[in-house]
PDB file of C-alpha atoms and ligand atoms in Angstrom:
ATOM      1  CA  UNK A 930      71.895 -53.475  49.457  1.00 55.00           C
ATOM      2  CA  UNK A 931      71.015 -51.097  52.282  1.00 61.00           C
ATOM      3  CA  UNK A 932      69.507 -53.404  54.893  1.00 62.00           C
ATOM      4  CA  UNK A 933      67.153 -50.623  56.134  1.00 86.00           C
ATOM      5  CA  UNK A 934      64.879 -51.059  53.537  1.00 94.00           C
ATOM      6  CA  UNK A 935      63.909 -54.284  55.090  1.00 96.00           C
ATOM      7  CA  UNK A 936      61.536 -54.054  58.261  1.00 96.00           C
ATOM      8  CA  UNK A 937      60.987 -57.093  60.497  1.00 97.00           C
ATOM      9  CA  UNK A 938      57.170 -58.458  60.503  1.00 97.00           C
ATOM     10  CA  UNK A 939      55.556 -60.445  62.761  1.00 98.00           C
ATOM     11  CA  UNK A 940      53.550 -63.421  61.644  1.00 98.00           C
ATOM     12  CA  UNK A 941      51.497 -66.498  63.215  1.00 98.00           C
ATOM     13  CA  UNK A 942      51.108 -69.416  61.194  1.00 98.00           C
ATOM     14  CA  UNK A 943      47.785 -69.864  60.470  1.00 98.00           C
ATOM     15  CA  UNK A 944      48.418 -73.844  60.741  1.00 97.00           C
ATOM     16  CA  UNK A 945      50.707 -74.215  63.775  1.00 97.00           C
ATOM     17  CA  UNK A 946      50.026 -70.809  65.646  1.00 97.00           C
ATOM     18  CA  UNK A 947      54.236 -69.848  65.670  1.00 97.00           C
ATOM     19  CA  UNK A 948      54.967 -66.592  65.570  1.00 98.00           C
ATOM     20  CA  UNK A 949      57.864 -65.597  63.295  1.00 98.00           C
ATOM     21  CA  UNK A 950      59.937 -62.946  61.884  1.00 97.00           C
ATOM     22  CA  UNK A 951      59.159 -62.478  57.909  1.00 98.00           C
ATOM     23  CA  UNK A 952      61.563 -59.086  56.250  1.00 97.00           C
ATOM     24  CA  UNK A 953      59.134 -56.811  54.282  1.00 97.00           C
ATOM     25  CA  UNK A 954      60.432 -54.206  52.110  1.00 96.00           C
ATOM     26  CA  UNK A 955      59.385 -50.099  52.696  1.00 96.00           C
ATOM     27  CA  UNK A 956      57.663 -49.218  49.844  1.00 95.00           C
ATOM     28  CA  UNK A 957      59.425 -46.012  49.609  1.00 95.00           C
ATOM     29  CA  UNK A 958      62.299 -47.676  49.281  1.00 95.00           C
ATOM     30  CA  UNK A 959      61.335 -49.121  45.858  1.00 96.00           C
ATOM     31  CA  UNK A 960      63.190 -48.424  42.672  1.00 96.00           C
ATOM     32  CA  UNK A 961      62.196 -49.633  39.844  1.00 97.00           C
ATOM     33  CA  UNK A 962      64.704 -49.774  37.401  1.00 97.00           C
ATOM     34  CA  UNK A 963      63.044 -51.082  34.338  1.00 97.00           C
ATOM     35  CA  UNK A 964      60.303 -53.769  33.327  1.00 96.00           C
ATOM     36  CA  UNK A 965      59.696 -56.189  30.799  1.00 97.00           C
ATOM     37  CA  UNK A 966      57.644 -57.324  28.181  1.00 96.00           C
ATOM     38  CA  UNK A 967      55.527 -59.882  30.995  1.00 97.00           C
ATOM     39  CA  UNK A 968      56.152 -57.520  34.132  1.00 96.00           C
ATOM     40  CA  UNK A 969      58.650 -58.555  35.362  1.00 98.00           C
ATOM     41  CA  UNK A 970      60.471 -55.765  37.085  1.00 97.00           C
ATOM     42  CA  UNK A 971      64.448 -55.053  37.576  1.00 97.00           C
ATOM     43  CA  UNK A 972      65.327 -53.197  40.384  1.00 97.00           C
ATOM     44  CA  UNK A 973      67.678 -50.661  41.728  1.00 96.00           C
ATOM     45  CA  UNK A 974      67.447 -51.387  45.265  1.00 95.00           C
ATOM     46  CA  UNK A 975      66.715 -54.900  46.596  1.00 94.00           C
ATOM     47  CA  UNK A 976      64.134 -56.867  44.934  1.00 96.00           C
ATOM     48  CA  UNK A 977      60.516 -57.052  47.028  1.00 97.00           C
ATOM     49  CA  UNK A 978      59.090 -59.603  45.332  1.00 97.00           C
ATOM     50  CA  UNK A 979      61.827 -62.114  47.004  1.00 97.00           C
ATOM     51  CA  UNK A 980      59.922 -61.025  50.304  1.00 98.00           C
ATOM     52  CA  UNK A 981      56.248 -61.853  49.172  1.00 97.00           C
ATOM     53  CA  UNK A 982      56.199 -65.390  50.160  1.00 98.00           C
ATOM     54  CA  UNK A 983      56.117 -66.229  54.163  1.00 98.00           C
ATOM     55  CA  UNK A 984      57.169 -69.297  55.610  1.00 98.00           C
ATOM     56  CA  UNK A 985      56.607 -70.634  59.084  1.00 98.00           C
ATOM     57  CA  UNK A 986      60.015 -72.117  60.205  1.00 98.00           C
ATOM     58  CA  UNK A 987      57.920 -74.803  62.415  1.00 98.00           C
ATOM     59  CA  UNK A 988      55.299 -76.526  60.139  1.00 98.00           C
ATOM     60  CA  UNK A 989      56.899 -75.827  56.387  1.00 98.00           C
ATOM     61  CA  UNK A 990      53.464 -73.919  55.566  1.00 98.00           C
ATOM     62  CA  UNK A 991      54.221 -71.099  52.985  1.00 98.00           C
ATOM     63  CA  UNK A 992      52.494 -68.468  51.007  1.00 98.00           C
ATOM     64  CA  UNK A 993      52.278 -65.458  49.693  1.00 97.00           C
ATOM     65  CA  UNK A 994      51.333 -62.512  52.068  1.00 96.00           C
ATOM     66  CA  UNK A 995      47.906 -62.138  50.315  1.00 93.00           C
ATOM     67  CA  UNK A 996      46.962 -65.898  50.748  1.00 93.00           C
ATOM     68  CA  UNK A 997      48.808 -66.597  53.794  1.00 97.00           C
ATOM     69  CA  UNK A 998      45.882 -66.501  56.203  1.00 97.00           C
ATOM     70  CA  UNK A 999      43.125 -67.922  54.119  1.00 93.00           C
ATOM     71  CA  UNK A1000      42.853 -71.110  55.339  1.00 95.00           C
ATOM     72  CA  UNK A1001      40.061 -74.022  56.190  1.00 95.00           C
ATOM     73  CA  UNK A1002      40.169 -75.905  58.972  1.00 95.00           C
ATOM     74  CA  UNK A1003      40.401 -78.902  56.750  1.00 96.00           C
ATOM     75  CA  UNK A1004      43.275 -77.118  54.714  1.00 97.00           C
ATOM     76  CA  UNK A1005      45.068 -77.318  57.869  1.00 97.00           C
ATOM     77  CA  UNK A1006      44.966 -80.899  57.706  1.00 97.00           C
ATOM     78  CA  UNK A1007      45.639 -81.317  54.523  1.00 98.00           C
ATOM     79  CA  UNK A1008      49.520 -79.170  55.079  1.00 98.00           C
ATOM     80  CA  UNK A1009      50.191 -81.076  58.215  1.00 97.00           C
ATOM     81  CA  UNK A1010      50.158 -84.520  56.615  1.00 97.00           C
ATOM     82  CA  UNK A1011      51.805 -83.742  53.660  1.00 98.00           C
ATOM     83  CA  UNK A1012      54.087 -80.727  54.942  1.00 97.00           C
ATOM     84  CA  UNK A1013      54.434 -80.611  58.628  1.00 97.00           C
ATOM     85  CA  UNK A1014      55.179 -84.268  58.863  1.00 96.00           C
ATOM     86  CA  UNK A1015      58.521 -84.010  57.082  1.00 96.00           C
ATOM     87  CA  UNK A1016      59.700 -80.901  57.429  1.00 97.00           C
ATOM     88  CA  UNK A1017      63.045 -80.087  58.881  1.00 95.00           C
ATOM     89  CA  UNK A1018      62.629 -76.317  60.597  1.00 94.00           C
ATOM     90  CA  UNK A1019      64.716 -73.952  58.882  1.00 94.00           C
ATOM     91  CA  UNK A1020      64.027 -70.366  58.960  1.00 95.00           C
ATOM     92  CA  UNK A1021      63.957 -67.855  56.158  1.00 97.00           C
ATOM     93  CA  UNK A1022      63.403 -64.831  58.407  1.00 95.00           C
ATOM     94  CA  UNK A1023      66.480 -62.937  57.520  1.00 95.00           C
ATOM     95  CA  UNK A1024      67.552 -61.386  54.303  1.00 95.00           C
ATOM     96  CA  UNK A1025      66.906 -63.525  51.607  1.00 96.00           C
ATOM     97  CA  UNK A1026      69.504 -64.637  48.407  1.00 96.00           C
ATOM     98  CA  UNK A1027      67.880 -65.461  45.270  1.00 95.00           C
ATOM     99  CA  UNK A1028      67.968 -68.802  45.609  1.00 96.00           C
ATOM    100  CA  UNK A1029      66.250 -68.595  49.390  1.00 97.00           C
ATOM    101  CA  UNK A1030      63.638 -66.479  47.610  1.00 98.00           C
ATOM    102  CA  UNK A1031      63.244 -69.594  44.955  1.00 98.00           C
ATOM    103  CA  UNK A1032      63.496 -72.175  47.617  1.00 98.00           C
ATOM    104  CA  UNK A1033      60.281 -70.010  49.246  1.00 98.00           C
ATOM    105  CA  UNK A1034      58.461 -69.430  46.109  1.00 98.00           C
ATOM    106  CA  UNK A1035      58.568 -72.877  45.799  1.00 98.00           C
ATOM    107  CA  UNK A1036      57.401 -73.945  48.865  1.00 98.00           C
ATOM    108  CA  UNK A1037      54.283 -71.652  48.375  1.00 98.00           C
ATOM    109  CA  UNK A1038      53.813 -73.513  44.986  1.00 98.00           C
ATOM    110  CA  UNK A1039      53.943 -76.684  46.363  1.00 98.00           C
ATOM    111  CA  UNK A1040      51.365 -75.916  49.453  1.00 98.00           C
ATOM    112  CA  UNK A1041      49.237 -73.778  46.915  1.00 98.00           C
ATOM    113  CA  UNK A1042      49.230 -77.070  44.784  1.00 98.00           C
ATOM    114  CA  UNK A1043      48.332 -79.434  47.591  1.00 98.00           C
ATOM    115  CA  UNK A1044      45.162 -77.200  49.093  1.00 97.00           C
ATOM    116  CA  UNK A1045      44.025 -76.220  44.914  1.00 96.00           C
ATOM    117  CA  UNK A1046      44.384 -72.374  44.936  1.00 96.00           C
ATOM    118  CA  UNK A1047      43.328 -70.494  42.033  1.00 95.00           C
ATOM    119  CA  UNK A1048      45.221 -71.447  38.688  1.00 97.00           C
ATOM    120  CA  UNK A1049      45.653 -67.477  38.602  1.00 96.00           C
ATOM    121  CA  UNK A1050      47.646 -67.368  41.901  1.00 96.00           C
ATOM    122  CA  UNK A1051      49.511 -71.120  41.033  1.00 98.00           C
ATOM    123  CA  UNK A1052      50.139 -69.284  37.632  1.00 98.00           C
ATOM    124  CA  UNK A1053      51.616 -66.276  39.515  1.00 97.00           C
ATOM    125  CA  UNK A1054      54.121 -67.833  41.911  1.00 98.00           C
ATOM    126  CA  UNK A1055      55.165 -69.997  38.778  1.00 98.00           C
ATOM    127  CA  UNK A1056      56.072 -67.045  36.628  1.00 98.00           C
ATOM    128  CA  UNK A1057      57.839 -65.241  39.677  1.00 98.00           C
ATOM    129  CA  UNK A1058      59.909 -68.208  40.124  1.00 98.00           C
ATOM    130  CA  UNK A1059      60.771 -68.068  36.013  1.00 98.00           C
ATOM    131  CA  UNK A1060      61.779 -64.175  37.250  1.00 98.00           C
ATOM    132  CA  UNK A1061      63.796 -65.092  40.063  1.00 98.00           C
ATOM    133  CA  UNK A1062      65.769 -67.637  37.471  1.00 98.00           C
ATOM    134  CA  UNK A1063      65.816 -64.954  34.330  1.00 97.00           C
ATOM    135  CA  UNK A1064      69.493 -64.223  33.819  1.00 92.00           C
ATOM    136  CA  UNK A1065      70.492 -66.623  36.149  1.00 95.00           C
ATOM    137  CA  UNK A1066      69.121 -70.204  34.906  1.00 96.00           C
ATOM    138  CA  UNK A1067      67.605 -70.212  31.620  1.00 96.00           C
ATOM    139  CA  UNK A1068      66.255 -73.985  32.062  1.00 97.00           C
ATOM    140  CA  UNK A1069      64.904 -73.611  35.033  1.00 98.00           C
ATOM    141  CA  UNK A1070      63.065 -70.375  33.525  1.00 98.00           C
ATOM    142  CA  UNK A1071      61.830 -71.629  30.567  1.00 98.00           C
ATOM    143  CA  UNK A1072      60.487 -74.419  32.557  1.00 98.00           C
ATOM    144  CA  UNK A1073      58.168 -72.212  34.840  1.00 98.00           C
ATOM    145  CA  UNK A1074      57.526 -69.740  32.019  1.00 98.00           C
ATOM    146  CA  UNK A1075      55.678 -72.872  30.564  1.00 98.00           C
ATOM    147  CA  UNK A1076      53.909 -73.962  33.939  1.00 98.00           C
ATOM    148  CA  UNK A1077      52.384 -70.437  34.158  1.00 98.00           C
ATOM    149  CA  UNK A1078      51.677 -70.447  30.616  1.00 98.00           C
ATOM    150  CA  UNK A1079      49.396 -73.272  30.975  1.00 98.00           C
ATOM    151  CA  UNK A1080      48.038 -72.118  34.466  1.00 98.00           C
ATOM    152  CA  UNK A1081      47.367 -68.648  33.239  1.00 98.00           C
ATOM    153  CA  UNK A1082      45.258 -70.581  30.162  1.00 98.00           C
ATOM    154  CA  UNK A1083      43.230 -72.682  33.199  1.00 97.00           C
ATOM    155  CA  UNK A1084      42.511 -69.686  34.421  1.00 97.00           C
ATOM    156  CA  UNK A1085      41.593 -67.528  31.551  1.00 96.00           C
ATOM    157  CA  UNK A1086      39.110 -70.179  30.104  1.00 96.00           C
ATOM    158  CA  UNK A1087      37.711 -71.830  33.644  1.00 96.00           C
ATOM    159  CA  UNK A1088      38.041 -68.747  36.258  1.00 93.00           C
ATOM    160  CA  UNK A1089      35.884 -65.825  36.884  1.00 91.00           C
ATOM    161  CA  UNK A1090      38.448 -62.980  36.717  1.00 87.00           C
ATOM    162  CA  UNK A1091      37.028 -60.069  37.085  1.00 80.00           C
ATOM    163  CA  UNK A1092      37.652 -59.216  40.456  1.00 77.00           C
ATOM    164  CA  UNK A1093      41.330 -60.013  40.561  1.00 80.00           C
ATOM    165  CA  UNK A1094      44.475 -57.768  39.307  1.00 79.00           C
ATOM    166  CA  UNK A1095      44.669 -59.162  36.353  1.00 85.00           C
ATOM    167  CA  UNK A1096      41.577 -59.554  33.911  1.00 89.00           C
ATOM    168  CA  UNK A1097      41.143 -61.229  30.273  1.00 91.00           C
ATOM    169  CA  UNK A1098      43.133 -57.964  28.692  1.00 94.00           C
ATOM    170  CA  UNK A1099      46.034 -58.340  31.209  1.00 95.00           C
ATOM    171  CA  UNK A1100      46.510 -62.095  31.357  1.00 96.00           C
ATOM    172  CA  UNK A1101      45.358 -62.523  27.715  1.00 97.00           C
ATOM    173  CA  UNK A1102      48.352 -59.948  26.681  1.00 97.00           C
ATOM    174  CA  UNK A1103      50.568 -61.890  29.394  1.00 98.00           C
ATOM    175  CA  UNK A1104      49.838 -65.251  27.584  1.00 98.00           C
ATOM    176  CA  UNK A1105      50.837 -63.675  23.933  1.00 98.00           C
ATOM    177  CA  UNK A1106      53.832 -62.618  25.363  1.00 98.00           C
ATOM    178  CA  UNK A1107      54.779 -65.855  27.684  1.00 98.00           C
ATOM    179  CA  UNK A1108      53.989 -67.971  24.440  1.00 98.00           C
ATOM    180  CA  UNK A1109      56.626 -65.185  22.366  1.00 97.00           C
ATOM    181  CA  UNK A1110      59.412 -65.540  25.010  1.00 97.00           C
ATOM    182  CA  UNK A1111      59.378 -69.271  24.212  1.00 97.00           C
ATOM    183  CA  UNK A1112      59.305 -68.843  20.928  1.00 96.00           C
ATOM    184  CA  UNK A1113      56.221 -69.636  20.155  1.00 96.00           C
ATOM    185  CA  UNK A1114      55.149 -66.942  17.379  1.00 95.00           C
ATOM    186  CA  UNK A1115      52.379 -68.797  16.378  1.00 96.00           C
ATOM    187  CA  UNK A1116      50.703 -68.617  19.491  1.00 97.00           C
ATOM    188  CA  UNK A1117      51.993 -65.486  20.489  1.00 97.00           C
ATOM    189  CA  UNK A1118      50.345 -63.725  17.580  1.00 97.00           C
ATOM    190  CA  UNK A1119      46.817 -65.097  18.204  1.00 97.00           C
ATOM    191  CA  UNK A1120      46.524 -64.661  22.031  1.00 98.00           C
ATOM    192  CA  UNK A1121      47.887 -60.526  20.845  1.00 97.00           C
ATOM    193  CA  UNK A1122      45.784 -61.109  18.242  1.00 96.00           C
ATOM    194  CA  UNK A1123      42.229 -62.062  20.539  1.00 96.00           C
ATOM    195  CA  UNK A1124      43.746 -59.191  23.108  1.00 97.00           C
ATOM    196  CA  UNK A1125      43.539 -56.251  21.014  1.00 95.00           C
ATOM    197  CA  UNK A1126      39.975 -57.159  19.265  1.00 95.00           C
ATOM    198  CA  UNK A1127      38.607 -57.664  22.770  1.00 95.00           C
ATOM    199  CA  UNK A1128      36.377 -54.272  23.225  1.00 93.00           C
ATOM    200  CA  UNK A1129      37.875 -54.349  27.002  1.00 91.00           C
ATOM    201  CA  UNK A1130      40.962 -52.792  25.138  1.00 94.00           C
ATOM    202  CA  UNK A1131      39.786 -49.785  25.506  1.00 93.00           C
ATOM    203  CA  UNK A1132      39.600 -49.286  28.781  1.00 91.00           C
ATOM    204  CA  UNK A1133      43.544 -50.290  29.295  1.00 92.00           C
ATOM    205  CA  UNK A1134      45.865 -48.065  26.990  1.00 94.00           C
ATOM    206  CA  UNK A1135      48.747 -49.088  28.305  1.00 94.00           C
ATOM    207  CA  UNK A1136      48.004 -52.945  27.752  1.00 95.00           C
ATOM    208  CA  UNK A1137      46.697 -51.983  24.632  1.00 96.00           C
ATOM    209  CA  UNK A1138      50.526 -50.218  23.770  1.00 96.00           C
ATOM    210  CA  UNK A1139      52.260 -53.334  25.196  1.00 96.00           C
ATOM    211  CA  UNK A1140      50.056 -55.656  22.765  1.00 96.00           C
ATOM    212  CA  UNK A1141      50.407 -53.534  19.954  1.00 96.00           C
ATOM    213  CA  UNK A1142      54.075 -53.563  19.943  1.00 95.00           C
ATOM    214  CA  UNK A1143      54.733 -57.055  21.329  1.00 94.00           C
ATOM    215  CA  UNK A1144      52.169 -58.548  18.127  1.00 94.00           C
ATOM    216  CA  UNK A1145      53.705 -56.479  15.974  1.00 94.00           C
ATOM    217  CA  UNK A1146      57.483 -58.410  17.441  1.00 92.00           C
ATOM    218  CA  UNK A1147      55.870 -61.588  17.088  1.00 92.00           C
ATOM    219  CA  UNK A1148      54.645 -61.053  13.240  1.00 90.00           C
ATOM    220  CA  UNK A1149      57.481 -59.687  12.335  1.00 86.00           C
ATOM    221  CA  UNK A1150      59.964 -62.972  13.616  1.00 71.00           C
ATOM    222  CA  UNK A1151      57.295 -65.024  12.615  1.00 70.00           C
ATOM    223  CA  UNK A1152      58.911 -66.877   9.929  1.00 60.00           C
ATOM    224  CA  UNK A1153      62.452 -67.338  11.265  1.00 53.00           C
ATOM    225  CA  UNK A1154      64.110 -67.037  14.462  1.00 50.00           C
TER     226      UNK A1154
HETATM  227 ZN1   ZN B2588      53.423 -73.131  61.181  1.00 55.95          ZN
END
């Protein structure tokens, strides 16, 4: 890995005030090398998404970069008790193995479980720790590919999406294909199934593509493996 693609950001915990050193990744040093069926991509450089979660050496809080600072006075509260009070500092400023990027990921899970975030976001860092396992620990994926699953259904059915990333076209098509990858069919061919007759199609082609051919997958293995 060239280590100049990494940049050194500074960072105050939100919870403890620290300042620390959290490794970003320069965009233009991105490259993608290919993507599958439920985003997830493979890269040719180092992997970014190992860098998205920050965590304060001092208190244990963690989080991803885009939730990192929004925090309630009574939040605080809530991660010192149940964080703070028995963590051991260790840092994770430097660059970061795969299993350092799990070991954050699931830090930020466990926080964004203690102070209720979104089942959208919980859904997220669950499926990017199934990523960081793909290839590596198929267990340990298939076990996170079905925590998101059922977070991504909270969220479809009980959260307002429409001002997120990733509306009822994108995280119904995501929930088709989570449901295919564990061989679900059934399941898988009714979530693609409710994506494409959603009129919102229309204004995604490429989702549209990806649930076209994905459905079309699913129906086709439906009756044997
Ligand atoms: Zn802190």
């Amino acid at each position: 890995m060239e280590v100049d693609a990494l940049y050194d950001k500074k960072v105050k915990c939100p919870i403890c005030s620290k300042e620390f050193i959290t490794k970003k990744m320069r965009t233009s040093r991105i490259r993608i090398d290919r993507v599958d069926g439920d985003f997830m991509n493979y890269y040719k450089s180092e992997n970014p998404t190992k860098y998205h979660v920050f965590v304060c050496p001092k208190c244990g809080y963690a989080a991803m970069e885009s939730n990192f600072n929004n925090i309630r006075p009574f939040e605080k509260e809530i991660i010192k008790e149940n964080v703070s009070s028995k963590w051991r500092e260790r840092e994770y400023s430097g660059v970061r193995t795969d299993e350092e990027a799990i070991q954050c990921y699931m830090l930020a899970f466990y926080c964004g479980q203690l102070l209720n975030l979104k089942k959208l976001d919980l859904g997220n860092i669950a499926l990017k720790i199934a990523w960081l396992y793909r290839g590596k620990n198929e267990e340990e994926e298939r076990r996170f590919i079905q925590n998101a699953l059922e977070l991504f259904e909270q969220a479809f059915y009980t959260e307002n999406l429409s001002d997120t990333s990733m509306d009822e076209i994108n995280i119904g098509y995501l929930i088709g294909e989570l449901y295919r990858r564990l061989g679900n069919k059934k399941e898988a061919v009714l979530w693609f199934g409710k994506t494409v007759s959603n009129p919102l199609i229309k204004t995604n082609p490429r989702i549209e593509k990806m649930t076209r051919e994905q459905w079309l997958l699913a129906k086709e293995n439906e009756n044997g493996e």
